Coordinates of C-alpha atoms and ligand atoms in Angstrom, one line a residue:
Chain A
M25 CA -27.9 35.7 -19.1
A26 CA -24.9 37.0 -17.2
N27 CA -22.5 37.6 -20.1
E28 CA -24.8 38.8 -22.8
F29 CA -24.0 42.5 -22.5
S30 CA -20.9 44.2 -21.3
V31 CA -19.4 47.8 -21.3
T32 CA -15.6 48.0 -21.1
R33 CA -14.0 51.3 -20.1
S34 CA -10.7 52.7 -21.2
T35 CA -9.1 56.2 -21.5
E36 CA -7.2 57.9 -24.1
G37 CA -6.0 61.4 -22.9
E38 CA -9.2 63.2 -22.0
I39 CA -11.4 61.0 -23.9
T40 CA -13.2 58.0 -22.4
L41 CA -13.9 54.9 -24.5
L42 CA -16.9 52.8 -23.7
A43 CA -16.7 49.5 -25.7
L44 CA -20.1 47.7 -25.9
E45 CA -20.5 44.0 -26.4
G46 CA -23.5 41.8 -26.9
F47 CA -27.0 43.0 -27.0
L48 CA -28.4 46.4 -25.7
D49 CA -32.1 45.9 -24.9
A50 CA -34.4 47.1 -22.2
H51 CA -32.9 44.6 -19.8
T52 CA -29.3 45.5 -20.4
A53 CA -29.8 49.3 -21.1
P54 CA -29.6 50.2 -17.3
D55 CA -26.0 48.9 -17.2
F56 CA -24.9 51.2 -20.1
E57 CA -26.9 54.1 -18.6
A58 CA -25.1 53.6 -15.3
A59 CA -21.7 53.5 -17.1
V60 CA -22.4 56.8 -18.9
Q61 CA -23.7 58.5 -15.7
Q62 CA -20.6 57.5 -14.0
E63 CA -18.6 59.3 -16.5
I64 CA -20.6 62.4 -16.4
D65 CA -20.4 62.4 -12.5
A66 CA -16.7 62.2 -12.8
G67 CA -16.7 65.1 -15.2
H68 CA -15.7 63.2 -18.2
T69 CA -17.7 64.5 -21.3
H70 CA -15.4 63.6 -24.1
L71 CA -17.0 60.1 -24.6
I72 CA -16.7 57.6 -27.5
V73 CA -19.0 54.6 -27.6
D74 CA -17.4 51.8 -29.6
A75 CA -20.1 49.4 -30.8
Q76 CA -18.0 47.2 -32.9
E77 CA -19.0 44.1 -30.8
L78 CA -22.5 45.3 -30.3
T79 CA -24.8 42.8 -32.0
Y80 CA -28.3 44.2 -31.3
I81 CA -29.9 47.4 -30.1
S82 CA -33.6 48.3 -29.3
S83 CA -35.1 51.8 -28.4
A84 CA -34.3 51.2 -24.8
G85 CA -30.6 51.3 -25.8
L86 CA -31.1 54.2 -28.1
G87 CA -32.6 56.1 -25.3
V88 CA -29.3 56.2 -23.3
F89 CA -27.8 58.1 -26.2
M90 CA -30.7 60.4 -26.5
G91 CA -31.0 61.1 -22.7
F92 CA -27.4 62.2 -22.2
I93 CA -26.4 63.9 -25.4
E94 CA -27.6 67.4 -24.5
E95 CA -26.0 67.4 -21.0
V96 CA -22.6 66.3 -22.4
R97 CA -22.6 68.8 -25.2
E98 CA -23.6 71.7 -22.8
A99 CA -20.6 70.6 -20.7
G100 CA -18.4 71.2 -23.8
G101 CA -18.1 67.5 -24.6
D102 CA -19.7 65.0 -27.0
L103 CA -21.0 61.4 -27.0
K104 CA -19.7 60.0 -30.4
I105 CA -20.6 56.7 -31.7
C106 CA -18.3 54.4 -33.8
G107 CA -17.9 51.0 -35.1
L108 CA -21.6 50.2 -35.8
Q109 CA -22.4 46.9 -37.4
P110 CA -24.7 47.3 -40.4
S111 CA -27.7 45.8 -38.8
V112 CA -27.4 48.0 -35.7
R113 CA -26.4 51.1 -37.8
E114 CA -29.8 50.6 -39.7
V115 CA -31.8 51.2 -36.5
F116 CA -29.9 54.3 -35.7
D117 CA -30.6 55.6 -39.3
L118 CA -34.2 54.5 -39.2
L119 CA -34.9 56.9 -36.4
G120 CA -32.7 59.8 -37.6
F121 CA -29.8 59.5 -35.2
D122 CA -27.4 59.9 -38.1
A123 CA -28.5 63.6 -38.5
L124 CA -28.2 64.5 -34.7
F125 CA -25.2 62.3 -33.5
D126 CA -21.8 62.2 -34.7
I127 CA -21.4 58.6 -35.9
E128 CA -18.0 57.6 -37.1
A129 CA -16.5 54.4 -38.9
D130 CA -14.0 53.7 -36.1
R131 CA -12.2 54.8 -33.0
A132 CA -9.4 56.7 -34.9
S133 CA -12.0 58.9 -36.7
A134 CA -14.1 59.5 -33.7
T135 CA -10.9 60.5 -31.7
A136 CA -9.8 62.8 -34.5
R137 CA -13.2 64.4 -34.6
F138 CA -12.7 65.5 -31.0
S139 CA -9.7 67.7 -31.9
E140 CA -11.5 69.1 -35.0
T141 CA -14.8 70.1 -33.3
P142 CA -14.3 69.9 -29.5
S143 CA -17.9 70.7 -28.5
G144 CA -19.5 68.2 -30.5
G145 CA -20.8 66.7 -33.6
T146 CA -23.1 67.9 -36.2
S147 CA -25.7 69.4 -34.1
Chain B
M25 CA -40.6 26.3 -49.2
K26 CA -43.4 26.2 -46.6
T27 CA -46.9 26.7 -47.7
L28 CA -48.7 25.1 -44.8
E29 CA -50.2 27.5 -42.4
Q30 CA -48.6 27.3 -39.0
S31 CA -49.4 28.8 -35.6
F32 CA -47.1 29.2 -32.6
S33 CA -47.4 30.9 -29.1
L34 CA -45.3 31.8 -26.3
H35 CA -46.3 32.9 -22.8
V36 CA -43.8 34.4 -20.4
P37 CA -43.7 36.4 -17.2
S38 CA -43.7 40.0 -17.9
S39 CA -40.1 40.9 -17.3
T40 CA -37.3 42.3 -19.5
Q41 CA -35.3 39.2 -18.5
N42 CA -37.5 37.3 -20.9
L43 CA -36.8 39.5 -24.1
V44 CA -34.0 37.2 -25.2
M45 CA -36.4 34.4 -25.1
I46 CA -39.1 36.4 -27.1
R47 CA -36.4 37.3 -29.8
E48 CA -35.1 33.8 -30.2
F49 CA -38.7 32.5 -30.5
I50 CA -39.6 35.1 -33.0
G51 CA -36.4 34.7 -34.9
R52 CA -37.1 30.9 -35.3
V53 CA -40.7 31.6 -36.4
G54 CA -39.4 34.1 -39.0
E55 CA -36.9 31.6 -40.2
Q56 CA -39.8 29.0 -40.6
A57 CA -41.9 31.5 -42.3
G58 CA -39.1 32.1 -45.0
L59 CA -38.1 35.6 -44.1
A60 CA -34.6 36.9 -45.2
D61 CA -32.1 37.6 -42.5
G62 CA -32.7 41.4 -42.7
D63 CA -36.6 40.9 -42.1
R64 CA -36.0 38.6 -39.3
N65 CA -33.9 41.2 -37.5
K66 CA -36.6 43.7 -38.2
L67 CA -39.2 41.4 -36.8
E68 CA -37.3 40.5 -33.7
L69 CA -36.8 44.2 -33.0
A70 CA -40.5 45.2 -33.5
V71 CA -41.7 42.3 -31.2
D72 CA -39.1 43.4 -28.6
E73 CA -40.4 46.9 -28.6
A74 CA -44.0 45.6 -28.5
C75 CA -43.2 43.5 -25.5
C76 CA -41.2 46.1 -23.7
N77 CA -44.3 48.5 -24.0
V78 CA -46.4 45.8 -22.4
I79 CA -43.9 45.1 -19.6
E80 CA -43.4 48.6 -18.8
H81 CA -46.6 50.5 -19.5
A82 CA -49.4 47.9 -19.6
Y83 CA -48.2 46.1 -16.5
G84 CA -45.9 48.7 -14.8
N85 CA -43.1 46.2 -14.4
D86 CA -45.1 43.7 -12.5
A87 CA -43.3 40.3 -13.2
R88 CA -46.4 38.4 -11.9
K89 CA -48.3 39.4 -15.0
E90 CA -48.0 37.5 -18.3
V91 CA -47.1 38.5 -21.9
T92 CA -48.4 36.4 -24.8
V93 CA -46.9 36.4 -28.2
R94 CA -48.7 34.7 -30.9
A95 CA -47.5 34.0 -34.5
H96 CA -49.2 32.8 -37.7
F97 CA -48.0 32.5 -41.1
D98 CA -48.7 31.2 -44.4
A99 CA -46.8 31.5 -47.7
D100 CA -47.4 35.2 -48.0
L101 CA -48.0 36.7 -44.7
L102 CA -46.6 36.5 -41.2
R103 CA -48.8 37.9 -38.4
I104 CA -47.6 38.5 -34.9
S105 CA -49.8 39.5 -32.0
V106 CA -48.6 40.7 -28.6
I107 CA -51.2 40.4 -26.0
D108 CA -51.7 41.8 -22.5
T109 CA -54.5 42.2 -19.9
G110 CA -53.1 45.5 -18.6
V111 CA -54.2 49.1 -18.4
G112 CA -54.5 49.8 -22.0
F113 CA -54.2 53.2 -23.7
E114 CA -55.3 55.2 -26.7
P115 CA -52.6 54.8 -29.3
S116 CA -53.9 57.5 -31.6
A117 CA -53.6 60.0 -28.6
V118 CA -49.9 59.2 -28.1
E119 CA -47.9 62.3 -29.2
Q120 CA -44.7 61.4 -31.1
P121 CA -42.3 64.3 -31.1
E122 CA -39.4 64.4 -33.4
L123 CA -36.1 62.9 -32.2
G124 CA -34.7 66.5 -31.9
E125 CA -37.5 67.5 -29.7
L126 CA -37.1 64.3 -27.6
I127 CA -33.4 65.0 -27.1
R128 CA -34.0 68.7 -26.1
Q129 CA -36.5 67.4 -23.4
R130 CA -33.8 64.9 -22.4
R131 CA -36.2 62.0 -22.8
H132 CA -34.7 58.6 -22.5
G133 CA -37.6 57.1 -24.5
G134 CA -40.5 57.7 -26.9
L135 CA -39.3 55.9 -30.0
G136 CA -40.9 52.3 -29.6
M137 CA -44.1 52.9 -31.4
R138 CA -42.7 54.7 -34.4
L139 CA -39.9 52.0 -34.6
I140 CA -42.7 49.2 -34.8
Q141 CA -44.4 51.2 -37.6
K142 CA -41.3 51.6 -39.5
L143 CA -40.3 47.9 -39.2
M144 CA -43.4 46.2 -40.0
D145 CA -45.9 46.4 -43.0
E146 CA -49.1 46.7 -41.1
V147 CA -49.8 47.6 -37.4
R148 CA -53.0 47.5 -35.6
Y149 CA -54.0 48.1 -32.0
E150 CA -57.2 46.6 -30.3
I151 CA -57.6 47.9 -26.9
E152 CA -60.0 46.7 -24.1
P153 CA -58.4 48.0 -20.9
G154 CA -58.0 45.3 -18.3
K155 CA -59.4 42.7 -20.5
K156 CA -57.4 42.2 -23.7
N157 CA -55.0 44.6 -25.4
E158 CA -53.7 43.2 -28.6
L159 CA -51.1 44.7 -31.0
T160 CA -51.1 42.8 -34.3
M161 CA -48.2 43.3 -36.5
V162 CA -47.9 41.9 -40.2
K163 CA -44.8 41.3 -42.2
R164 CA -45.2 40.1 -46.0
V165 CA -43.1 37.0 -46.6
R166 CA -42.7 37.8 -50.3
P167 CA -42.5 41.3 -51.7
S168 CA -46.0 41.9 -53.1
E169 CA -46.0 43.2 -56.7
Chain C
M28 CA -30.9 34.6 -7.3
K29 CA -34.6 34.1 -8.3
T30 CA -37.0 32.9 -5.7
L31 CA -40.1 34.2 -7.5
E32 CA -42.2 31.4 -9.0
Q33 CA -42.4 31.6 -12.7
S34 CA -44.4 29.9 -15.4
F35 CA -43.7 29.8 -19.1
S36 CA -45.5 28.0 -22.0
L37 CA -44.8 27.3 -25.7
H38 CA -47.2 26.0 -28.3
V39 CA -45.8 24.8 -31.6
P40 CA -46.9 22.7 -34.6
S41 CA -46.0 19.0 -34.2
S42 CA -43.0 18.8 -36.4
T43 CA -39.3 18.0 -35.8
Q44 CA -38.5 21.3 -37.3
N45 CA -39.5 23.1 -34.2
L46 CA -37.2 21.0 -31.9
V47 CA -34.5 23.6 -32.1
M48 CA -37.0 26.2 -31.0
I49 CA -38.1 24.1 -28.1
R50 CA -34.5 23.4 -27.0
E51 CA -33.9 27.1 -27.0
F52 CA -37.0 27.8 -25.1
I53 CA -36.2 25.1 -22.5
G54 CA -32.5 26.3 -22.4
R55 CA -33.5 29.8 -21.6
V56 CA -36.1 28.6 -18.9
G57 CA -33.3 26.5 -17.3
E58 CA -31.0 29.4 -17.3
Q59 CA -33.5 31.6 -15.5
A60 CA -34.3 28.9 -13.0
G61 CA -30.6 28.9 -12.2
L62 CA -29.6 25.4 -13.5
A63 CA -25.9 24.9 -14.1
D64 CA -24.8 24.3 -17.7
G65 CA -24.7 20.5 -17.4
D66 CA -28.1 20.3 -16.0
R67 CA -29.4 22.6 -18.7
N68 CA -28.0 20.3 -21.4
K69 CA -29.8 17.4 -19.8
L70 CA -33.0 19.2 -19.4
E71 CA -33.0 20.2 -23.2
L72 CA -32.3 16.6 -24.3
A73 CA -35.0 15.3 -22.0
V74 CA -37.6 17.7 -23.4
D75 CA -36.5 17.1 -26.9
E76 CA -37.0 13.3 -26.5
A77 CA -40.4 13.9 -24.9
C78 CA -41.4 16.1 -27.8
C79 CA -40.1 13.8 -30.4
N80 CA -42.3 10.9 -28.9
V81 CA -45.3 13.2 -29.2
I82 CA -44.5 14.2 -32.7
E83 CA -43.8 10.6 -33.9
H84 CA -46.1 8.4 -31.8
A85 CA -48.9 10.5 -30.3
Y86 CA -49.5 12.3 -33.5
G87 CA -48.0 10.1 -36.2
N88 CA -46.0 13.2 -37.8
D89 CA -49.2 15.1 -38.5
A90 CA -47.9 18.8 -38.4
R91 CA -51.4 20.1 -38.1
K92 CA -51.5 18.9 -34.5
E93 CA -49.9 21.0 -31.7
V94 CA -47.3 20.3 -29.0
T95 CA -47.4 22.1 -25.7
V96 CA -44.5 22.6 -23.5
R97 CA -45.1 24.1 -20.0
A98 CA -42.4 25.1 -17.5
H99 CA -42.8 26.3 -13.9
F100 CA -40.0 26.9 -11.4
D101 CA -39.3 28.3 -8.1
A102 CA -36.1 28.3 -6.1
D103 CA -36.0 24.5 -5.6
L104 CA -37.7 22.8 -8.4
L105 CA -38.1 23.1 -12.1
R106 CA -41.1 21.1 -13.5
I107 CA -41.7 20.7 -17.3
S108 CA -44.8 19.3 -18.9
V109 CA -45.1 18.1 -22.4
I110 CA -48.8 17.8 -23.3
D111 CA -50.4 16.3 -26.4
T112 CA -54.0 15.4 -27.3
G113 CA -53.0 12.4 -29.4
V114 CA -53.4 8.6 -29.3
G115 CA -51.9 8.0 -25.9
F116 CA -50.3 4.9 -24.7
E117 CA -49.6 2.8 -21.6
P118 CA -46.1 3.7 -20.5
S119 CA -45.7 0.7 -18.1
A120 CA -46.4 -1.7 -20.9
V121 CA -43.6 -0.4 -23.0
E122 CA -40.7 -2.9 -23.1
Q123 CA -37.2 -1.5 -22.9
P124 CA -35.0 -4.2 -24.2
E125 CA -31.2 -3.6 -23.4
L126 CA -29.0 -1.7 -25.9
G127 CA -27.3 -4.9 -27.1
E128 CA -30.6 -6.5 -27.7
L129 CA -31.9 -3.5 -29.7
I130 CA -28.8 -3.6 -31.8
R131 CA -29.2 -7.3 -32.5
Q132 CA -32.7 -6.4 -33.8
R133 CA -31.3 -3.7 -35.7
R134 CA -33.6 -1.2 -34.2
H135 CA -33.1 2.6 -35.0
G136 CA -34.9 3.6 -31.9
G137 CA -36.1 2.7 -28.4
L138 CA -33.9 4.8 -26.2
G139 CA -36.0 7.9 -25.6
M140 CA -38.1 7.0 -22.5
R141 CA -35.0 5.5 -20.7
L142 CA -33.0 8.6 -21.6
I143 CA -35.6 10.8 -20.1
Q144 CA -35.7 8.8 -16.9
K145 CA -31.8 9.0 -16.6
L146 CA -31.7 12.8 -17.3
M147 CA -34.6 14.0 -14.9
D148 CA -35.0 13.5 -11.2
E149 CA -38.8 12.6 -11.5
V150 CA -40.9 11.4 -14.4
R151 CA -44.6 11.0 -14.5
Y152 CA -47.2 10.1 -17.2
E153 CA -50.9 11.0 -17.1
I154 CA -52.7 9.6 -20.1
E155 CA -56.1 10.1 -21.3
P156 CA -56.0 9.1 -25.0
G157 CA -57.2 11.7 -27.4
K158 CA -58.0 14.2 -24.5
K159 CA -54.8 15.1 -22.8
N160 CA -51.6 13.1 -22.4
E161 CA -49.1 14.8 -20.1
L162 CA -45.6 13.9 -19.3
T163 CA -44.2 15.8 -16.3
M164 CA -40.5 16.0 -15.6
V165 CA -38.8 17.4 -12.6
K166 CA -35.3 18.7 -12.1
R167 CA -34.1 19.8 -8.8
V168 CA -32.5 23.2 -9.0
R169 CA -30.3 22.8 -5.8
P170 CA -29.0 19.4 -5.0
S171 CA -31.2 18.2 -2.2
E172 CA -29.4 16.9 1.0
Chain D
M18 CA -32.4 26.0 -40.3
A19 CA -30.4 25.2 -43.3
N20 CA -26.9 25.0 -42.0
E21 CA -27.4 23.5 -38.5
F22 CA -26.2 20.0 -39.4
S23 CA -23.9 18.8 -42.0
V24 CA -21.9 15.5 -42.9
T25 CA -18.7 16.0 -44.7
R26 CA -17.3 12.8 -46.5
S27 CA -13.6 12.1 -47.1
T28 CA -11.6 8.8 -47.7
E29 CA -8.3 7.6 -46.4
G30 CA -7.4 4.2 -48.2
E31 CA -10.2 1.8 -47.5
I32 CA -11.5 3.9 -44.7
T33 CA -14.5 6.4 -45.1
L34 CA -14.5 9.3 -42.8
L35 CA -17.8 11.1 -42.0
A36 CA -17.3 14.4 -40.2
L37 CA -20.5 15.6 -38.4
E38 CA -21.1 19.2 -37.6
G39 CA -24.0 20.9 -35.7
F40 CA -26.7 19.1 -34.0
L41 CA -28.1 15.6 -34.6
D42 CA -31.6 15.4 -33.6
A43 CA -34.7 13.9 -35.0
H44 CA -34.9 16.4 -37.7
T45 CA -31.4 16.0 -38.9
A46 CA -30.9 12.3 -38.2
P47 CA -32.4 11.3 -41.6
D48 CA -29.5 13.3 -43.3
F49 CA -26.9 11.3 -41.3
E50 CA -28.8 8.0 -41.9
A51 CA -28.8 8.5 -45.7
A52 CA -25.0 9.3 -45.6
V53 CA -24.3 6.0 -43.9
Q54 CA -26.6 4.1 -46.1
Q55 CA -24.9 5.4 -49.1
E56 CA -21.5 4.2 -47.9
I57 CA -23.0 0.7 -47.2
D58 CA -24.8 0.6 -50.5
A59 CA -21.3 1.3 -52.1
G60 CA -19.7 -1.6 -50.2
H61 CA -17.8 0.7 -47.9
T62 CA -17.9 -0.7 -44.3
H63 CA -14.8 0.7 -42.7
L64 CA -16.4 3.8 -41.4
I65 CA -15.2 6.5 -38.9
V66 CA -17.5 9.1 -37.7
D67 CA -15.6 12.2 -36.6
A68 CA -17.8 14.1 -34.2
Q69 CA -15.4 16.8 -33.3
E70 CA -17.8 19.6 -34.4
L71 CA -21.0 17.8 -33.2
T72 CA -22.4 20.0 -30.4
Y73 CA -25.7 18.0 -29.7
I74 CA -27.1 14.6 -30.2
S75 CA -30.5 13.1 -29.2
S76 CA -31.6 9.5 -29.4
A77 CA -32.8 9.9 -32.9
G78 CA -29.1 10.4 -33.8
L79 CA -27.8 7.5 -31.6
G80 CA -30.4 5.4 -33.5
V81 CA -28.3 5.8 -36.7
F82 CA -25.3 4.2 -34.9
M83 CA -27.4 1.4 -33.5
G84 CA -29.3 0.6 -36.6
F85 CA -26.3 0.1 -38.8
I86 CA -23.6 -1.3 -36.6
E87 CA -24.5 -5.0 -36.9
E88 CA -24.8 -4.8 -40.8
V89 CA -21.3 -3.2 -41.0
R90 CA -19.6 -5.7 -38.7
E91 CA -21.1 -8.7 -40.4
A92 CA -19.7 -7.3 -43.5
G93 CA -16.2 -7.2 -41.9
G94 CA -16.1 -3.7 -41.2
D95 CA -17.0 -1.3 -38.3
L96 CA -18.5 2.0 -37.4
K97 CA -16.1 3.6 -35.1
I98 CA -16.6 6.9 -33.5
C99 CA -14.2 9.6 -32.5
G100 CA -13.8 13.3 -31.3
L101 CA -16.8 13.3 -29.1
Q102 CA -17.2 16.5 -27.1
P103 CA -17.8 15.9 -23.3
S104 CA -21.5 16.7 -23.2
V105 CA -22.1 14.5 -26.3
R106 CA -20.0 11.7 -25.0
E107 CA -22.0 11.9 -21.8
V108 CA -25.1 10.9 -23.8
F109 CA -23.3 7.9 -25.4
D110 CA -22.1 6.7 -22.0
L111 CA -25.4 7.2 -20.2
L112 CA -26.9 4.7 -22.6
G113 CA -24.2 2.2 -22.6
F114 CA -22.8 2.8 -26.1
D115 CA -19.3 2.9 -24.7
A116 CA -19.4 -0.9 -24.0
L117 CA -20.7 -1.8 -27.5
F118 CA -19.1 0.7 -29.8
D119 CA -15.5 1.4 -30.5
I120 CA -15.2 5.1 -29.2
E121 CA -11.7 6.6 -29.8
A122 CA -10.2 10.0 -28.9
D123 CA -9.4 11.1 -32.4
R124 CA -9.1 10.1 -36.1
A125 CA -5.6 8.8 -35.8
S126 CA -6.5 6.4 -33.1
A127 CA -9.7 5.3 -34.8
T128 CA -7.8 4.6 -37.9
A129 CA -5.2 2.7 -36.1
R130 CA -7.9 0.4 -34.6
F131 CA -8.9 -0.7 -38.0
S132 CA -5.5 -2.2 -38.6
E133 CA -5.5 -3.9 -35.1
T134 CA -9.0 -5.4 -35.2
P135 CA -10.3 -5.3 -38.7
S136 CA -13.6 -6.6 -37.9
G137 CA -14.7 -4.3 -35.4
G138 CA -14.4 -2.9 -32.0
T139 CA -15.0 -4.3 -28.5
S140 CA -18.1 -6.4 -29.3
Ligands
ADP208 N1 -48.8 48.4 -24.4 C1 -49.0 49.7 -24.0 N2 -49.8 49.9 -22.9 C2 -49.9 51.1 -22.4 N3 -49.4 52.1 -22.9 C3 -48.7 52.1 -23.9 C4 -48.3 50.8 -24.5 N4 -47.5 51.0 -25.5 C5 -47.2 52.3 -25.6 N5 -47.9 53.1 -24.6 C6 -47.9 54.5 -24.3 O1 -47.3 55.1 -25.5 C7 -46.1 55.8 -25.1 C8 -45.2 55.8 -26.3 O2 -44.6 54.5 -26.5 P1 -43.2 54.4 -27.1 O3 -43.3 55.1 -28.4 O4 -43.0 52.9 -27.2 O5 -42.1 55.0 -26.3 P2 -41.7 54.6 -24.7 O6 -42.2 53.3 -24.5 O7 -40.2 54.8 -24.8 O8 -42.2 55.8 -23.9 C9 -45.6 55.2 -23.8 O9 -44.8 56.1 -23.0 C10 -47.0 54.8 -23.1 O10 -47.5 56.0 -22.6
ADP209 N1 -45.9 10.3 -26.3 C1 -46.2 9.1 -26.8 N2 -47.3 8.7 -27.3 C2 -47.6 7.5 -27.7 N3 -46.6 6.5 -27.6 C3 -45.5 6.7 -27.1 C4 -45.2 8.0 -26.5 N4 -44.0 8.0 -26.1 C5 -43.5 6.8 -26.2 N5 -44.4 5.9 -26.8 C6 -44.4 4.5 -27.1 O1 -43.2 4.0 -26.4 C7 -42.3 3.5 -27.2 C8 -40.8 3.6 -26.7 O2 -40.5 5.0 -26.9 P1 -38.9 5.5 -26.7 O3 -38.3 4.7 -25.7 O4 -38.9 7.0 -26.7 O5 -38.4 5.0 -28.2 P2 -38.7 5.3 -29.5 O6 -39.6 6.6 -29.5 O7 -37.4 5.5 -30.2 O8 -39.5 4.1 -30.1 C9 -42.5 4.1 -28.5 O9 -42.0 3.3 -29.6 C10 -44.0 4.3 -28.5 O10 -44.6 3.1 -29.0

């Protein structure tokens, strides 16, 4: 099951991009959680998760977004989400994430949102 | 296409490693039952959530325990049961705070049961702690009108 | 990586429609047992052949019957059993003409049992007609030396 | 399971090409069998099976090759095989098909073999 989920990190100015690939379930969520924790520990709070290559998410994956969003926003940053495939987007919407998270179409618009509203989203 | 009744079952160790196998199994069952792609995705997610709860809560991540997934369908209905022999719980007593509240509490979970409810047409728990706890979920194969 | 003993089982209606599901199941088991890709392919093929024989010969293509596939592994050995309650047969009495002979007879089959033998490290039949016919196949996880 | 196996037919002079895709097991073998039978019924006996996109074969699939080869050769034709992926090739070899069938690397060499040895293979 080695390569069925991965997080790839890159930076663009003060923004950290985390690109997810594969499926994010209760088995792989700890990897994603560790990746976000590492950014926070390093003081990086302008985070964009690019989910273009993410094919599946369960509530364990959503839990990572939930668990960190307050902390990141309190520190003046945000955890924005972009590139969701329709079937994955549906799960976010079903649970009301669209009202509480800043979900953008792509990296460009997510990046642009950081200059508009530096301390986060629609909350 | 299929009108014959069919039954399937899968037994796996209680570990999140086996969620992929469970989803593949359920996806194939859904395919044979004649579910559309969208409904099949929902089914896989609901069963994943049900099994995660068993693995984490019913068995406390003890991989020596076993999770059972049963499926049965005819032309109209697909019924899936997820069965454990773990601690059990009182489903009606589980509080389900809103997402905003969970976020304020910095919770990393608490969405599984409501997700199952939203994804399936019928959901029923039968709990006998330590003996047999069964979560039965129904998906209609054809829209009823 | 895994040294824990693990057991899995799958029960499906006796139909060739379910061969994909059986191969996916066995592929995932092989993966968790730590088999290399090549060995996993062999395992999937051997189990496919065993299940085909049950579907066709033990149950005469009666999809109301059920095929059981059990898997058990530890760090060294992966053991798969394919179980039916069908007519049974005497494996040692089955003639296995050479491929050239099968071709001259214009046979469309007759290769399954020998293929299983070639693909697995150990093969054993236990036959009790109408009660329980079990084909057990073993694959070594690490080359024994 | 609709699209998991397909046979695509094309012709090149007197040769019929059958391109296989997906997996050929006991469930899908009847489709392949019907396709070959149709050629024979139409008097087409110069057949090449291109297996480049075939990812899996079990003995039920091999049975189709076995069952027709004599008939096709007696009629002055052959059933040649090309493009086998290594994992599929392994199954052919394991059962000795390499000694009795004309297995070629690609369509070009399979086609060329028909001009060399019109009535079939290495038999
Ligand atoms: N199969 C189960 N066995 C025991 N307790 C369960 C089970 N399913 C759910 N629960 C209880 O219900 C609570 C809510 O479950 P859920 O909504 O899925 O969120 P989460 O699992 O993320 O906590 C769990 O925290 C647990 O206390
Ligand atoms: N599970 C089984 N139950 C009953 N008979 C079987 C079983 N497996 C094999 N046989 C018998 O052994 C013969 C040879 O099997 P095999 O080598 O797999 O070739 P094929 O299935 O193509 O005939 C079969 O034709 C059948 O008579």
